[in-house]
């Protein structure tokens, strides 16, 4: 949820938000999301007013008020570990986490874990991005899962942001990391 400053303003996220409102974005799946126990999504972008844009091809940001798109769509949890979580510097990451948590949505990603209770089950969530490589990620994964178990999580979800664009087959590193997640206790 965001736009890049180089995108066409007429078809951008802010234009659609102004024209259609927060309910429009998840209208096609809201009934499904509202009926499930927990909707966890990858939040690839930032909710910030920071103007310190990273030097990259695409840098996504949205006004913090747009977090209402998530609540309107019945999203209860997000993974913020991805290649766009700091598109406007460290401040954009902390702004995003604060904004989403203030909206009542659980946030996990990197070293941040979340536990929510649904129907008497404590669900622990952790998220990692492996687009920049695997170094240190397995240890972080183990630490996060141990933390979730210590907090009483009955069910642990690991959300990965990974993959190679236009590829349909996981890499050997991704397969190994998936097995590491299971071996560490992820459900």
Coordinates of C-alpha atoms in Angstrom, one line a residue:
X1 CA 0.0 0.0 0.0
X2 CA 1.9 3.0 -1.3
X3 CA 3.0 4.8 -4.3
X4 CA 6.3 5.9 -5.8
X5 CA 6.8 9.6 -6.6
X6 CA 7.4 8.7 -10.2
X7 CA 4.1 6.9 -10.7
X8 CA 1.2 8.5 -12.6
X9 CA -0.6 10.6 -9.9
X10 CA -3.9 10.1 -11.7
X11 CA -3.9 6.3 -11.0
X12 CA -1.9 6.3 -7.8
X13 CA -2.9 5.0 -4.4
X14 CA -3.8 8.5 -3.2
X15 CA -5.9 9.1 -6.2
X16 CA -7.8 5.9 -5.8
X17 CA -8.1 6.4 -2.0
X18 CA -9.6 9.9 -2.6
X19 CA -12.0 8.6 -5.3
X20 CA -13.1 5.3 -3.9
X21 CA -12.3 5.4 -0.1
X22 CA -10.6 3.0 2.2
X23 CA -13.2 0.2 1.7
X24 CA -12.6 -0.2 -2.0
X25 CA -9.1 -1.7 -1.8
X26 CA -10.1 -5.1 -0.2
X27 CA -13.7 -5.1 -1.4
X28 CA -13.2 -8.2 -3.4
X29 CA -11.9 -10.3 -0.5
X30 CA -13.2 -8.5 2.6
X31 CA -16.0 -11.1 3.1
X32 CA -13.3 -13.9 3.1
X33 CA -11.0 -11.9 5.4
X34 CA -13.9 -11.0 7.8
X35 CA -15.0 -14.7 8.0
X36 CA -11.5 -16.1 8.9
X37 CA -9.9 -16.2 12.3
X38 CA -6.8 -14.1 11.3
X39 CA -5.8 -12.3 8.2
X40 CA -2.0 -11.8 8.0
X41 CA -0.6 -9.8 5.0
X42 CA 2.8 -8.7 3.8
X43 CA 2.8 -4.9 4.2
X44 CA 5.2 -3.9 1.4
X45 CA 5.5 -0.1 1.8
X46 CA 5.5 2.5 4.5
X47 CA 3.0 4.8 6.2
X48 CA 5.0 7.9 6.7
X49 CA 5.4 11.6 6.0
X50 CA 9.2 11.3 5.7
X51 CA 10.7 12.9 2.6
X52 CA 14.1 11.1 2.9
X53 CA 13.7 8.8 -0.1
X54 CA 16.0 5.8 -0.5
X55 CA 18.1 5.8 -3.6
X56 CA 16.3 2.9 -5.4
X57 CA 14.2 2.4 -8.4
X58 CA 10.9 2.2 -6.5
X59 CA 10.3 3.6 -3.1
X60 CA 6.8 3.2 -1.7
X61 CA 5.0 5.3 0.9
X62 CA 1.5 6.3 1.9
X63 CA 0.0 8.8 4.2
X64 CA -0.5 7.3 7.7
X65 CA -4.2 7.7 7.4
X66 CA -4.2 5.0 4.7
X67 CA -3.7 2.4 7.4
X68 CA -7.5 2.5 7.5
X69 CA -7.4 0.5 4.3
X70 CA -6.1 -2.5 6.3
X71 CA -8.8 -2.2 9.1
X72 CA -11.5 -1.6 6.5
X73 CA -10.4 -4.8 4.8
X74 CA -10.4 -6.9 8.0
X75 CA -6.7 -7.3 8.1
X76 CA -5.6 -8.2 11.7
X77 CA -1.8 -8.7 11.3
X78 CA 1.0 -7.6 9.0
X79 CA 4.6 -8.7 8.3
X80 CA 6.7 -5.6 7.7
X81 CA 9.9 -7.5 6.8
X82 CA 10.5 -6.8 3.1
X83 CA 12.5 -4.8 0.7
X84 CA 10.3 -1.7 1.0
X85 CA 10.0 -1.3 4.8
X86 CA 12.6 1.4 4.9
X87 CA 12.0 3.1 1.6
X88 CA 12.1 6.5 3.4
X89 CA 14.7 5.7 5.9
X90 CA 14.6 4.2 9.4
X91 CA 12.0 6.8 10.3
X92 CA 9.6 5.4 7.7
X93 CA 9.9 1.9 9.3
X94 CA 9.2 3.2 12.9
X95 CA 6.4 5.4 11.6
X96 CA 4.8 2.4 9.9
X97 CA 5.1 0.1 12.9
X98 CA 3.6 2.8 15.2
X99 CA 0.8 3.7 12.7
X100 CA -0.2 0.1 12.2
X101 CA -0.1 -0.8 15.9
X102 CA -2.2 2.3 16.7
X103 CA -4.8 1.0 14.3
X104 CA -5.0 -2.2 16.4
X105 CA -3.2 -4.4 13.9
X106 CA -0.5 -6.9 15.1
X107 CA 3.0 -6.2 13.6
X108 CA 5.8 -8.7 13.1
X109 CA 8.9 -8.7 11.0
X110 CA 12.7 -8.8 11.4
X111 CA 13.3 -9.1 15.2
X112 CA 9.7 -8.0 16.1
X113 CA 7.3 -10.7 16.9
X114 CA 3.6 -10.6 17.7
X115 CA 1.2 -12.8 19.6
X116 CA -2.6 -12.5 19.3
X117 CA -5.3 -14.7 20.8
X118 CA -8.1 -16.0 18.6
X119 CA -10.7 -18.5 19.8
X120 CA -8.6 -19.4 22.8
X121 CA -5.4 -20.1 20.7
X122 CA -2.4 -17.9 21.1
X123 CA -1.0 -17.3 17.6
X124 CA 2.6 -16.2 17.3
X125 CA 3.9 -14.5 14.2
X126 CA 7.3 -13.8 12.9
X127 CA 8.4 -12.4 9.6
X128 CA 11.7 -12.4 7.6
X129 CA 12.8 -11.0 4.3
X130 CA 15.4 -13.0 2.5
X131 CA 15.7 -10.9 -0.6
X132 CA 19.0 -9.5 0.6
X133 CA 20.4 -13.0 1.3
X134 CA 20.2 -15.6 4.0
X135 CA 23.1 -14.6 6.2
X136 CA 22.1 -14.4 9.8
X137 CA 18.4 -15.1 9.0
X138 CA 18.3 -18.6 10.3
X139 CA 19.6 -17.5 13.7
X140 CA 17.1 -14.6 13.8
X141 CA 14.3 -17.1 12.9
X142 CA 15.3 -19.4 15.8
X143 CA 15.5 -16.5 18.2
X144 CA 12.1 -15.2 17.1
X145 CA 10.4 -18.6 17.4
X146 CA 12.0 -19.1 20.9
X147 CA 10.6 -15.8 21.9
X148 CA 7.1 -16.7 20.7
X149 CA 7.2 -20.0 22.5
X150 CA 8.3 -18.2 25.7
X151 CA 5.2 -15.9 25.3
X152 CA 2.9 -18.9 25.2
X153 CA 2.2 -19.2 21.5
X154 CA 0.3 -22.3 20.7
X155 CA 0.6 -21.9 16.9
X156 CA 3.5 -20.1 15.2
X157 CA 3.3 -18.6 11.7
X158 CA 6.5 -17.7 9.9
X159 CA 5.9 -15.3 7.0
X160 CA 8.7 -15.0 4.5
X161 CA 9.2 -12.2 2.0
X162 CA 11.3 -14.0 -0.6
X163 CA 11.5 -15.2 -4.2
X164 CA 12.9 -14.2 -7.5
X165 CA 10.6 -12.3 -9.8
X166 CA 9.1 -14.3 -12.6
X167 CA 10.4 -17.5 -11.1
X168 CA 7.9 -20.3 -10.1
X169 CA 10.4 -22.6 -8.4
X170 CA 11.9 -22.0 -4.9
X171 CA 15.7 -21.8 -4.6
X172 CA 17.7 -24.3 -2.6
X173 CA 18.2 -21.5 0.0
X174 CA 14.5 -20.9 0.3
X175 CA 13.8 -24.7 0.7
X176 CA 16.5 -24.9 3.4
X177 CA 15.1 -21.8 5.2
X178 CA 11.6 -23.3 5.1
X179 CA 12.9 -26.5 6.6
X180 CA 14.8 -24.5 9.2
X181 CA 11.5 -22.7 10.2
X182 CA 9.8 -26.0 10.7
X183 CA 12.7 -27.5 12.6
X184 CA 12.8 -24.4 14.9
X185 CA 9.1 -24.9 15.7
X186 CA 7.1 -23.0 13.2
X187 CA 3.8 -24.5 12.3

